[in-house]
Amino acid sequence: MMYNNKIDFIRILEMIKSVCGYCGVGCGLEFEENKLIGDVVYPTNEGKLCSKGISELISIQTPSRLLRPKVRDDLTQEFKETTWSNAINKIATKIALSPKEKIGFYLSGQLLTEDYYIANKLMKGFIGTNNVDTNSRTCMSSAVVAYKKSIGADYVPVRMNDVHDANLLILVGANTAEAHVVFHNRIKTAKKQGLKIIVIDPRFTDTAKIADLYLPIKAGSDIDFWNLVSNRIIDEGLVDEKFVEENVNNYDLLKNKFKRIPVTKMLKRTGLSPEQFEIFWQMYKENENIITAWTMGINQSSQGVDKNLAIINTHLLTGKIFTKGNGPFSLTGQPNAMGGREVGGLSTMLAVHLGFDKESIKKVNEFWKTSKVSNVVGLTATQMLEANLDVLIICHTDPIYHLPNRNKMEELMKKIPMVVEINAYENSETSPFAHIKLPAAPWGEKEGTQTNLDRTITKQEKLTRISIDCKPDWEIFQLIAQRLGYKEAFNFESPKEIFEEYQEMTKLNPHLNIYEASYDNLSREPFIWGEKIRKNRKFLTKDKKANLFFVENKLLSEKTSLKYPLTLLTGRTRDQWHTGTKTNLPRTLLKYKELNFCEIHPINAKQFGIQDGDSIKISSIRGEIESKAILTEDIRIDTIFMPISNRNINYLTHDLYDKDSMQPDYNHSAVRVEKV
Ligand code: SF4
């Protein structure tokens, strides 16, 4: 195998500290003598790294790196190399000629905070539309909306080291053993110290192997389950009356609603027996400090926000929040999804967690010395392709791969007159739909900050010289801004300058105390924002009280049928990052699981004449793909699982969204399987 991009690592006398750029755990690492090891003094990982983190240097050196700007006039042509100035001219000219509401920026949780800041400032502050969103929309937005509704802000009230102070950890719709590997190791350590673990999932995952109790819940019934828990909390007098009286709204309303809930019907919908629920309930009652942690099994749903709220209700009722070892804990998937949200990378919020109210718009206009900030909520990532845009800039992400109902998305993408792809790699699924490709610097070739899943801000350091014609993302957006004439507002010379402007901006919102961090110290001394909020036990709503919400399972997801009798679940596997662009490389030798397989229960396999290892076709009403059958009793009957490392998986999934978060319903598509 020939590699067309040779790493020329910086000659250094000292080791460099940096942070892993793969997942939301955000492990600290050290680079010395051309290899990576875990940083033993870094609080998140204490020296541990998973296979992705250890092999991250290889991701810089893949044969699929995009190294020069490329253009073509239409999708039938081959790309031709061009200069940066020609490519930027084309983009800026198109933006200048397009109505602002016809322009979209589609960003990524893989971007650094400074990249996000510049893109957001350009779009919201100077182009004058809020059509800037991120692929975090497809993984985190349900949690963001729920936290805002219940506790008043997009604020995660738990930290990873809380598991050492908890007595019980409930993992629901979260496979930490594969998606948050080093955090999972911490959970295992806490278990040795006495932590009890309950895993609730339609699959007996690797995470379930360490559980004291495993509940094989039916996909789509989480609201029923958590309502049953809240109902029992109220019925058995476990409500923390004093805490609720002083800190929580809507208790009486919720209590009255729960008087009428159909308990037996709800339990039946979960697929759990009364005995299984009673065992859970005994463990719940007996344990003082409880963390409930979740990820895509809850968020990626047509009722993702309500599922989050149903979980958060249990913590508000019992007062198990804002104290050590307690709280509702949304586990972010990507390394900087949270940093992107802080900066304002979602189209549904302004910068620094501000909204679109008059006062916030005034503050942001004044700060950026502009008058163009709009009060119209922008298009979400999941809406952009359907909005007849004139120009779409996609940065470090792959919407054709990750958006649901791919056949439809491909048709929509083809209609956009100018698609610009800013990426470090050439082989995305979106690439065939792009008109301009700009080579971005990947992890290791750039510096800047990122915020992990528990509000810890760390600095990624540059480990190697930037490749030939690549640029960091902030510089690319700054070039576009300058070409559009905004030279004064976009004259940054380094990520540090950007971070410091952003820090000033965080003063506009008192709960974001990021202005207290020091950029130069961040790789050695990570900064955790928002710790005072936890200590003060005051919520971030206007009246400083949290809100309970009564939510019901409205059964909105696609129903199975005689023709499509199975429910498709999707998820990560341990050693692959999304499509495997960075991890499925010959030299990484990450062979834990294949990229493409389909887990199916032996009873269903028998029903459809399928044997272990057979090539199978999986179809939904939207499309079909092929895979290899793996027969296992670890999955519920009538449910199949496929990993998201299968690049074609979204030919199957439904483009149904949560109406509040606009997050897709990735885990409830009706499918059938047959032998090829
Ligand atoms: Fe990187 Fe996540 Fe693995 Fe840590 S757990 S090394 S952050 S991929």
XYZ file of C-alpha atoms and ligand atoms in Angstrom:
684
model
C 0.000 0.000 0.000
C 1.403 3.380 -1.035
C 0.740 6.410 1.087
C 0.634 9.709 -0.760
C 0.989 11.861 2.308
C 4.110 11.335 4.348
C 3.969 12.596 7.912
C 6.782 14.939 8.721
C 6.416 15.248 12.455
C 7.682 18.328 14.175
C 11.141 17.711 15.596
C 10.717 18.246 19.266
C 12.829 17.969 22.334
C 9.857 17.734 24.672
C 6.728 15.680 24.580
C 3.515 17.439 23.382
C 0.249 17.072 25.278
C -2.933 17.033 23.234
C -6.392 15.464 23.226
C -8.002 12.688 21.202
C -10.211 13.912 18.374
C -12.551 10.952 18.067
C -15.231 10.736 20.721
C -16.906 12.805 23.414
C -14.841 11.298 26.230
C -11.959 13.515 25.077
C -8.951 11.586 26.403
C -5.731 13.436 27.111
C -2.710 12.057 25.270
C 0.995 12.629 24.890
C 2.974 12.639 21.654
C 6.586 11.648 21.938
C 9.012 10.003 19.531
C 6.301 9.727 16.867
C 3.879 7.751 18.988
C 0.853 8.441 21.163
C 0.308 7.342 24.737
C -2.374 8.235 27.268
C -1.720 11.185 29.571
C -1.565 9.745 33.097
C -2.348 13.044 34.792
C -5.283 13.956 32.529
C -8.475 13.730 34.628
C -10.726 12.133 31.992
C -8.651 9.082 31.129
C -5.736 8.867 33.619
C -3.392 7.382 31.031
C -5.848 5.121 29.221
C -6.649 5.289 25.505
C -8.783 3.029 23.347
C -7.635 1.516 20.059
C -8.905 4.534 18.087
C -6.981 7.007 20.231
C -3.741 4.993 20.152
C -3.807 4.715 16.348
C -4.928 8.279 15.628
C -1.653 9.285 13.933
C -2.483 6.933 11.067
C -5.580 8.982 10.280
C -3.344 11.843 9.142
C -1.516 9.617 6.726
C -4.229 7.819 4.804
C -4.123 7.485 1.001
C -7.546 9.126 0.881
C -6.378 12.549 2.099
C -7.633 15.502 0.076
C -4.583 17.648 -0.543
C -5.511 20.291 -3.173
C -8.576 22.457 -3.874
C -10.623 20.973 -6.709
C -13.504 22.277 -8.824
C -15.887 21.177 -11.535
C -18.801 22.966 -13.208
C -21.294 20.144 -12.949
C -21.601 16.707 -11.417
C -20.952 14.880 -14.705
C -17.434 16.305 -14.984
C -14.209 15.117 -13.384
C -12.706 17.371 -10.697
C -9.749 19.547 -11.692
C -7.194 20.939 -9.287
C -7.366 24.673 -8.822
C -5.895 27.439 -6.676
C -7.261 28.521 -3.332
C -7.962 31.998 -4.644
C -9.987 30.676 -7.603
C -12.012 28.340 -5.370
C -12.677 31.014 -2.730
C -13.643 33.529 -5.459
C -16.200 31.132 -6.870
C -17.732 30.484 -3.445
C -17.814 34.137 -2.367
C -19.303 35.213 -5.708
C -22.074 32.638 -5.410
C -22.803 33.669 -1.806
C -22.890 37.354 -2.768
C -25.383 36.639 -5.575
C -27.674 34.383 -3.516
C -30.514 35.455 -1.221
C -29.218 34.930 2.306
C -31.967 32.437 3.165
C -30.704 30.274 0.260
C -27.290 29.775 1.845
C -26.485 27.001 4.316
C -23.448 26.001 6.388
C -23.478 22.343 7.461
C -20.837 21.899 10.162
C -19.613 19.015 12.332
C -18.960 17.971 15.927
C -15.437 17.165 14.706
C -14.647 20.862 14.201
C -12.665 22.771 16.785
C -14.348 25.564 18.709
C -12.408 28.253 16.835
C -13.512 26.798 13.464
C -17.104 26.821 14.672
C -16.765 30.377 15.967
C -15.609 31.809 12.655
C -18.222 29.967 10.572
C -20.952 31.012 12.989
C -19.803 34.639 13.160
C -19.702 34.863 9.366
C -23.111 33.310 8.789
C -25.125 34.699 11.714
C -23.306 38.003 12.108
C -22.427 39.082 8.571
C -24.265 37.071 5.923
C -27.284 37.578 8.164
C -29.046 34.221 8.340
C -29.082 31.569 11.053
C -28.795 28.743 8.505
C -25.726 27.334 10.199
C -26.156 23.941 11.795
C -24.111 20.869 12.587
C -24.233 17.102 12.328
C -24.698 17.179 16.116
C -28.336 17.767 15.119
C -28.505 14.063 14.295
C -27.079 12.889 17.618
C -27.494 15.463 20.400
C -30.272 17.907 19.642
C -33.009 16.047 21.542
C -30.914 16.266 24.721
C -30.180 19.964 24.082
C -33.880 20.828 23.739
C -34.835 18.763 26.792
C -32.142 20.269 29.025
C -33.230 23.752 27.946
C -36.891 23.031 28.666
C -36.314 21.351 32.013
C -33.274 23.000 33.585
C -33.118 26.197 31.539
C -29.969 25.746 29.447
C -27.969 23.295 27.360
C -26.089 22.277 30.491
C -24.994 18.729 31.347
C -25.301 18.492 35.142
C -23.108 15.391 35.638
C -19.398 14.669 35.189
C -17.779 11.361 34.308
C -16.013 11.052 37.668
C -19.437 11.194 39.365
C -19.695 7.440 38.772
C -17.325 7.002 41.728
C -19.828 8.743 44.011
C -22.909 7.036 42.594
C -24.454 3.872 44.034
C -26.408 3.046 40.899
C -25.714 3.817 37.233
C -28.583 3.248 34.810
C -27.421 3.112 31.202
C -30.314 3.383 28.810
C -29.874 3.308 25.037
C -26.127 3.712 25.566
C -23.431 1.200 24.660
C -20.460 2.738 26.452
C -18.309 -0.384 25.935
C -18.185 0.468 22.223
C -18.999 4.169 21.927
C -17.260 5.660 25.011
C -14.580 3.072 25.661
C -12.380 4.825 28.206
C -15.398 6.070 30.173
C -16.576 2.459 30.196
C -13.276 1.476 31.832
C -13.975 4.056 34.533
C -17.428 2.529 35.048
C -15.798 -0.889 35.468
C -13.442 0.557 38.090
C -16.386 2.128 39.923
C -18.166 -1.229 39.802
C -15.235 -2.808 41.638
C -15.726 -0.094 44.281
C -19.399 -1.035 44.699
C -21.326 0.750 41.902
C -24.400 -1.199 40.756
C -25.218 -1.061 37.055
C -28.493 -1.484 35.179
C -28.454 -1.621 31.378
C -31.706 -1.030 29.485
C -31.404 -1.839 25.784
C -33.090 -4.053 23.177
C -29.637 -5.611 22.600
C -27.537 -7.444 25.153
C -24.550 -5.273 24.245
C -20.954 -5.503 25.440
C -22.026 -2.911 28.021
C -24.756 -5.225 29.311
C -22.066 -7.808 30.148
C -21.050 -5.749 33.204
C -24.621 -5.069 34.356
C -26.104 -6.282 37.623
C -29.461 -6.115 35.903
C -30.188 -6.136 32.180
C -33.629 -5.157 30.894
C -34.293 -6.061 27.220
C -36.738 -3.221 26.602
C -38.685 -3.068 23.350
C -37.457 -0.333 20.997
C -39.652 2.763 21.189
C -41.064 2.268 24.686
C -38.681 4.380 26.800
C -41.296 7.014 27.670
C -43.566 4.288 29.021
C -40.739 2.887 31.122
C -39.652 6.210 32.630
C -43.243 7.276 33.253
C -43.724 4.053 35.193
C -40.644 4.965 37.258
C -41.925 8.507 37.962
C -45.326 7.083 38.824
C -43.816 4.716 41.393
C -41.651 7.513 42.828
C -44.846 9.492 43.473
C -46.938 6.508 44.614
C -44.388 5.252 47.109
C -43.584 8.650 48.597
C -40.026 8.881 47.259
C -40.495 12.476 46.084
C -38.054 14.888 47.721
C -40.865 17.229 48.795
C -38.620 20.006 50.105
C -36.444 20.077 47.000
C -39.474 20.005 44.706
C -41.288 22.701 46.685
C -38.302 25.048 46.517
C -36.848 24.228 43.108
C -39.317 22.580 40.739
C -42.417 23.718 38.801
C -45.454 21.671 37.679
C -45.364 18.958 40.351
C -49.108 18.984 41.080
C -49.884 18.938 37.383
C -47.652 15.914 36.824
C -49.045 14.118 39.876
C -52.613 14.562 38.631
C -51.727 13.340 35.144
C -50.038 10.250 36.555
C -53.240 9.329 38.412
C -54.741 8.424 35.068
C -51.899 6.663 33.254
C -52.624 3.122 31.984
C -49.887 1.348 33.966
C -50.532 -2.193 32.687
C -50.687 -1.092 29.056
C -47.473 0.891 29.394
C -45.604 -1.993 30.983
C -46.846 -4.279 28.211
C -45.489 -1.860 25.597
C -42.004 -2.059 27.163
C -41.962 -5.823 26.566
C -40.801 -6.324 30.170
C -42.524 -8.569 32.673
C -43.916 -7.199 35.965
C -41.196 -9.240 37.726
C -38.427 -7.584 35.700
C -39.818 -4.148 36.519
C -40.079 -5.023 40.236
C -36.431 -6.129 40.358
C -35.495 -2.795 38.753
C -37.687 -0.915 41.202
C -36.139 -2.592 44.248
C -32.655 -1.603 43.047
C -33.855 1.918 42.318
C -35.386 2.297 45.785
C -32.421 0.859 47.634
C -29.788 3.130 46.110
C -29.190 6.650 47.312
C -27.104 8.221 44.558
C -28.302 7.533 41.023
C -27.030 8.573 37.589
C -29.089 7.874 34.488
C -26.926 8.065 31.368
C -28.087 7.803 27.784
C -27.093 8.456 24.235
C -28.461 7.651 20.759
C -30.946 4.973 21.873
C -32.889 7.812 23.488
C -31.981 10.860 21.401
C -32.431 9.444 17.898
C -36.187 9.224 17.977
C -39.322 10.944 16.719
C -39.956 11.598 20.435
C -36.329 12.083 21.482
C -37.034 15.252 23.458
C -39.919 13.637 25.350
C -37.781 10.587 26.123
C -35.134 12.885 27.613
C -37.783 14.751 29.608
C -39.248 11.507 30.954
C -35.791 10.590 32.320
C -35.037 14.067 33.682
C -38.435 14.048 35.497
C -37.254 11.161 37.701
C -34.203 13.143 38.847
C -36.200 16.298 39.519
C -38.825 14.431 41.544
C -36.214 12.751 43.734
C -33.865 15.752 43.953
C -31.117 13.515 42.551
C -29.458 16.290 40.584
C -26.689 18.828 41.233
C -25.158 16.647 43.930
C -22.179 14.308 43.637
C -23.024 10.967 42.094
C -26.466 12.034 40.877
C -28.129 13.360 37.776
C -29.402 12.890 34.234
C -26.353 12.468 31.998
C -26.529 12.799 28.219
C -23.332 11.290 26.752
C -22.174 13.270 23.734
C -20.847 11.212 20.834
C -18.427 13.514 19.037
C -15.301 15.185 20.447
C -16.537 18.765 20.165
C -20.299 18.571 19.816
C -20.578 20.464 23.067
C -18.044 23.154 22.104
C -19.955 23.714 18.879
C -23.164 24.220 20.816
C -21.473 26.676 23.210
C -20.297 28.793 20.280
C -23.764 28.723 18.692
C -23.221 26.076 16.027
C -26.895 25.068 16.069
C -29.334 27.047 13.904
C -31.830 27.055 16.759
C -29.689 29.123 19.110
C -27.551 32.221 18.815
C -23.920 32.405 19.954
C -22.913 31.600 23.556
C -26.191 29.815 24.403
C -28.269 32.953 23.708
C -31.688 32.787 22.072
C -33.332 34.921 19.388
C -34.993 37.360 21.770
C -34.543 41.103 21.220
C -32.081 41.566 24.040
C -29.822 38.701 22.928
C -29.795 39.899 19.328
C -28.846 43.392 20.488
C -26.007 42.028 22.612
C -24.609 39.897 19.784
C -24.936 42.672 17.170
C -23.039 45.030 19.457
C -20.366 42.488 20.267
C -19.670 41.658 16.623
C -20.119 45.295 15.538
C -22.760 44.358 13.020
C -26.486 44.882 12.537
C -27.258 41.759 10.570
C -28.142 39.192 13.240
C -31.561 37.804 12.347
C -34.311 36.811 14.768
C -35.519 34.056 12.430
C -34.538 30.558 13.541
C -32.325 28.977 10.884
C -32.634 25.731 8.966
C -31.509 22.639 10.826
C -29.053 20.235 9.201
C -31.998 17.906 8.687
C -33.949 20.647 6.852
C -31.207 22.115 4.655
C -31.424 19.648 1.788
C -35.172 20.169 1.452
C -34.888 23.977 1.398
C -33.935 24.559 -2.264
C -30.645 26.167 -1.276
C -28.447 27.910 -3.845
C -25.235 27.154 -2.009
C -24.427 24.630 0.699
C -21.045 24.513 2.428
C -20.431 21.187 4.164
C -17.539 21.086 6.560
C -15.885 17.941 7.984
C -18.981 15.825 7.713
C -20.781 13.550 5.295
C -24.551 14.216 5.086
C -25.191 11.826 2.186
C -23.903 9.046 4.421
C -25.468 10.107 7.706
C -28.842 11.674 6.860
C -31.805 9.254 6.836
C -33.624 8.080 3.710
C -30.543 8.324 1.516
C -32.221 7.841 -1.865
C -34.286 10.935 -1.187
C -31.286 12.900 0.142
C -29.246 12.087 -2.969
C -31.999 13.470 -5.219
C -32.260 16.629 -3.100
C -28.498 17.168 -2.984
C -28.232 16.897 -6.787
C -30.517 19.917 -7.126
C -28.305 22.325 -5.150
C -26.439 24.507 -7.681
C -23.271 24.810 -5.592
C -22.179 22.208 -3.033
C -18.836 22.926 -1.370
C -17.158 20.183 0.597
C -14.479 21.151 3.100
C -12.862 17.906 4.195
C -9.558 16.294 5.066
C -10.483 13.184 3.059
C -11.514 12.516 -0.541
C -13.693 9.462 -0.090
C -16.853 10.744 1.562
C -20.230 9.636 0.264
C -21.070 13.323 -0.267
C -18.093 13.874 -2.525
C -19.855 12.753 -5.766
C -22.395 15.549 -5.164
C -19.859 18.348 -4.606
C -18.803 21.057 -7.074
C -15.884 22.370 -5.064
C -13.668 20.443 -2.649
C -11.386 22.294 -0.249
C -8.626 20.381 1.589
C -8.844 20.907 5.338
C -6.267 20.085 7.964
C -7.246 17.076 10.078
C -6.543 16.312 13.742
C -2.787 16.538 14.342
C -2.202 19.201 11.684
C -4.009 22.006 13.479
C -4.539 23.452 16.935
C -7.524 24.737 18.839
C -9.911 23.830 21.614
C -12.683 21.318 22.138
C -15.209 20.633 24.910
C -15.844 17.007 25.834
C -19.058 15.445 27.082
C -18.692 16.744 30.633
C -17.832 20.401 29.934
C -14.053 19.920 30.007
C -12.280 22.254 27.581
C -8.882 21.089 26.336
C -6.519 22.180 23.587
C -5.683 20.001 20.618
C -2.070 20.630 19.656
C -0.445 20.539 16.262
C 1.818 17.474 15.994
C 2.909 17.748 12.395
C 3.349 20.374 9.711
C 0.236 21.057 7.719
C 0.055 19.024 4.478
C 0.921 20.775 1.210
C -2.135 22.842 0.328
C -4.410 22.179 3.335
C -5.743 24.817 5.711
C -7.467 24.761 9.099
C -11.202 25.285 8.819
C -11.236 28.663 10.577
C -8.826 29.990 7.969
C -11.006 28.714 5.118
C -14.126 30.447 6.485
C -12.060 33.563 7.156
C -10.892 33.626 3.514
C -14.528 33.476 2.378
C -15.428 36.267 4.834
C -12.571 38.457 3.651
C -13.473 37.896 0.003
C -17.021 38.984 0.881
C -15.545 42.229 2.223
C -15.608 41.614 5.987
C -11.885 42.085 6.472
C -12.097 44.065 9.683
C -14.195 41.506 11.543
C -12.158 38.597 10.183
C -8.493 39.391 10.596
C -7.485 36.655 13.018
C -3.954 35.384 12.849
C -4.252 32.362 15.112
C -6.734 30.100 16.916
C -5.604 31.754 20.140
C -6.868 35.151 18.936
C -10.192 33.582 17.999
C -10.527 31.797 21.327
C -9.838 35.011 23.179
C -12.525 36.909 21.243
C -14.919 34.036 21.930
C -13.997 34.145 25.620
C -14.947 37.831 25.720
C -18.228 36.937 24.097
C -19.048 34.331 26.755
C -19.346 37.240 29.200
C -22.671 37.998 27.474
C -24.129 34.922 29.159
C -23.244 34.644 32.854
C -23.504 30.846 33.125
C -20.787 30.295 30.489
C -17.725 31.180 32.566
C -15.336 30.162 29.775
C -13.701 33.615 30.003
C -11.889 32.272 33.094
C -9.857 29.742 31.029
C -6.327 30.339 29.744
C -5.729 29.242 26.122
C -2.021 28.679 26.611
C -2.549 26.406 29.607
C -5.440 24.363 28.271
C -3.536 21.306 27.044
C -1.867 20.986 30.453
C -4.726 22.272 32.603
C -8.130 21.529 31.097
C -10.879 23.931 32.148
C -14.305 22.743 33.309
C -16.962 25.374 32.831
C -20.201 25.620 34.814
C -19.063 23.969 38.043
C -20.536 26.793 40.167
C -23.978 26.029 38.716
C -23.857 22.554 40.245
C -22.591 23.821 43.582
C -25.282 26.523 43.874
C -28.036 24.027 42.975
C -29.876 26.803 41.108
C -31.449 26.063 37.757
C -30.854 28.260 34.714
C -34.479 29.143 33.978
C -35.780 32.680 34.546
C -37.390 31.768 37.892
C -34.391 29.549 38.824
C -36.714 26.549 39.063
C -36.639 23.395 36.942
C -39.720 22.293 34.999
C -41.395 18.900 35.067
C -43.195 17.849 31.876
C -45.857 15.210 31.455
C -45.002 13.306 28.271
C -46.710 10.341 26.655
C -45.634 7.717 24.167
C -47.449 8.831 21.025
C -46.204 5.823 19.005
C -45.049 8.088 16.167
C -42.324 5.825 14.758
C -42.755 3.672 11.693
C -44.842 0.599 12.501
C -43.735 -2.869 11.475
C -46.058 -4.711 9.085
C -46.447 -8.098 7.430
C -44.194 -6.879 4.630
C -41.609 -5.183 6.895
C -41.891 -7.133 10.170
C -38.591 -6.200 11.875
C -37.322 -3.040 13.598
C -33.839 -1.858 12.604
C -31.499 -0.581 15.329
C -28.273 1.241 14.427
C -25.152 2.027 16.428
C -21.392 2.325 16.692
C -18.853 -0.451 17.054
C -15.782 -0.078 19.227
C -12.889 0.316 16.801
C -14.508 2.176 13.920
C -15.235 5.864 13.649
C -18.403 6.381 11.622
C -17.705 5.073 8.082
C -14.172 3.998 8.912
C -12.583 6.777 6.780
C -10.013 7.264 9.522
C -10.102 3.903 11.270
C -10.574 1.216 8.624
C -7.032 1.544 7.324
C -4.578 -1.250 6.622
C -2.054 -0.024 9.131
C -4.442 0.459 12.042
C -5.421 -3.229 12.020
C -8.597 -2.493 13.907
C -10.373 -5.756 13.362
C -12.696 -6.020 16.365
C -15.854 -6.140 14.270
C -16.462 -5.974 10.557
C -17.765 -2.793 8.955
C -20.847 -4.510 7.600
C -22.917 -7.108 9.456
C -26.471 -7.626 10.610
C -27.378 -9.168 13.962
C -30.569 -11.176 13.874
C -32.274 -13.425 16.451
C -32.160 -17.170 15.559
C -35.983 -17.368 15.739
C -36.308 -14.657 13.085
C -33.461 -16.200 11.090
C -35.288 -19.532 11.009
C -38.495 -17.759 10.004
C -36.728 -16.232 6.986
C -34.527 -19.248 6.115
C -31.277 -17.535 7.063
C -28.190 -19.178 8.537
C -25.247 -17.653 10.369
C -22.855 -16.050 7.862
C -25.370 -15.929 5.001
C -25.379 -12.971 2.640
C -28.688 -11.242 3.162
C -30.689 -8.396 1.707
C -32.267 -5.932 4.121
C -35.078 -3.793 2.698
C -37.327 -1.028 3.888
C -39.941 0.854 1.909
C -37.184 3.381 1.048
C -34.358 1.176 -0.200
C -32.322 -1.989 0.170
C -28.774 -2.995 1.052
C -26.782 -6.197 1.480
C -25.020 -7.501 4.541
C -23.859 -10.643 6.350
C -26.140 -12.318 8.904
C -24.860 -12.877 12.422
C -27.253 -15.024 14.426
C -27.377 -14.078 18.091
C -29.773 -14.332 20.994
C -28.328 -11.036 22.252
C -30.934 -9.108 20.301
C -34.673 -9.009 20.929
C -36.845 -11.059 18.609
C -38.273 -8.984 15.734
C -35.373 -6.515 15.992
C -32.144 -6.421 13.981
C -28.963 -4.412 14.515
C -26.589 -2.971 11.938
C -23.512 -0.828 12.647
C -23.251 2.703 11.271
C -19.880 1.751 9.795
C -21.981 0.303 6.978
C -21.810 3.235 4.574
C -25.154 2.372 2.994
C -27.224 2.005 6.120
C -29.297 5.118 5.530
C -30.848 3.746 2.365
C -33.039 1.954 4.917
C -33.771 4.544 7.605
C -36.838 6.741 7.885
C -36.668 10.536 7.527
C -39.047 11.057 10.390
C -37.906 13.704 12.901
C -38.633 14.820 16.433
C -40.742 17.943 15.906
C -38.889 19.967 18.564
C -35.288 18.897 17.997
C -35.496 17.863 14.324
C -33.375 14.842 15.210
C -33.983 11.760 13.033
C -35.734 8.579 14.188
C -32.761 6.354 13.247
C -33.627 3.444 15.542
C -37.167 2.563 14.571
C -37.268 1.789 10.836
C -39.414 -1.138 9.670
C -37.447 -3.612 7.531
C -37.450 -7.162 6.214
C -34.568 -9.555 5.598
C -34.082 -12.297 3.033
C -31.274 -14.547 1.882
C -29.545 -13.293 -1.249
Fe -10.355 8.799 21.898
Fe -12.819 8.335 22.827
Fe -11.042 6.336 22.684
Fe -10.740 8.278 24.478
S -12.407 6.798 24.401
S -9.135 7.404 23.176
S -11.506 10.075 23.326
S -11.908 7.492 20.959
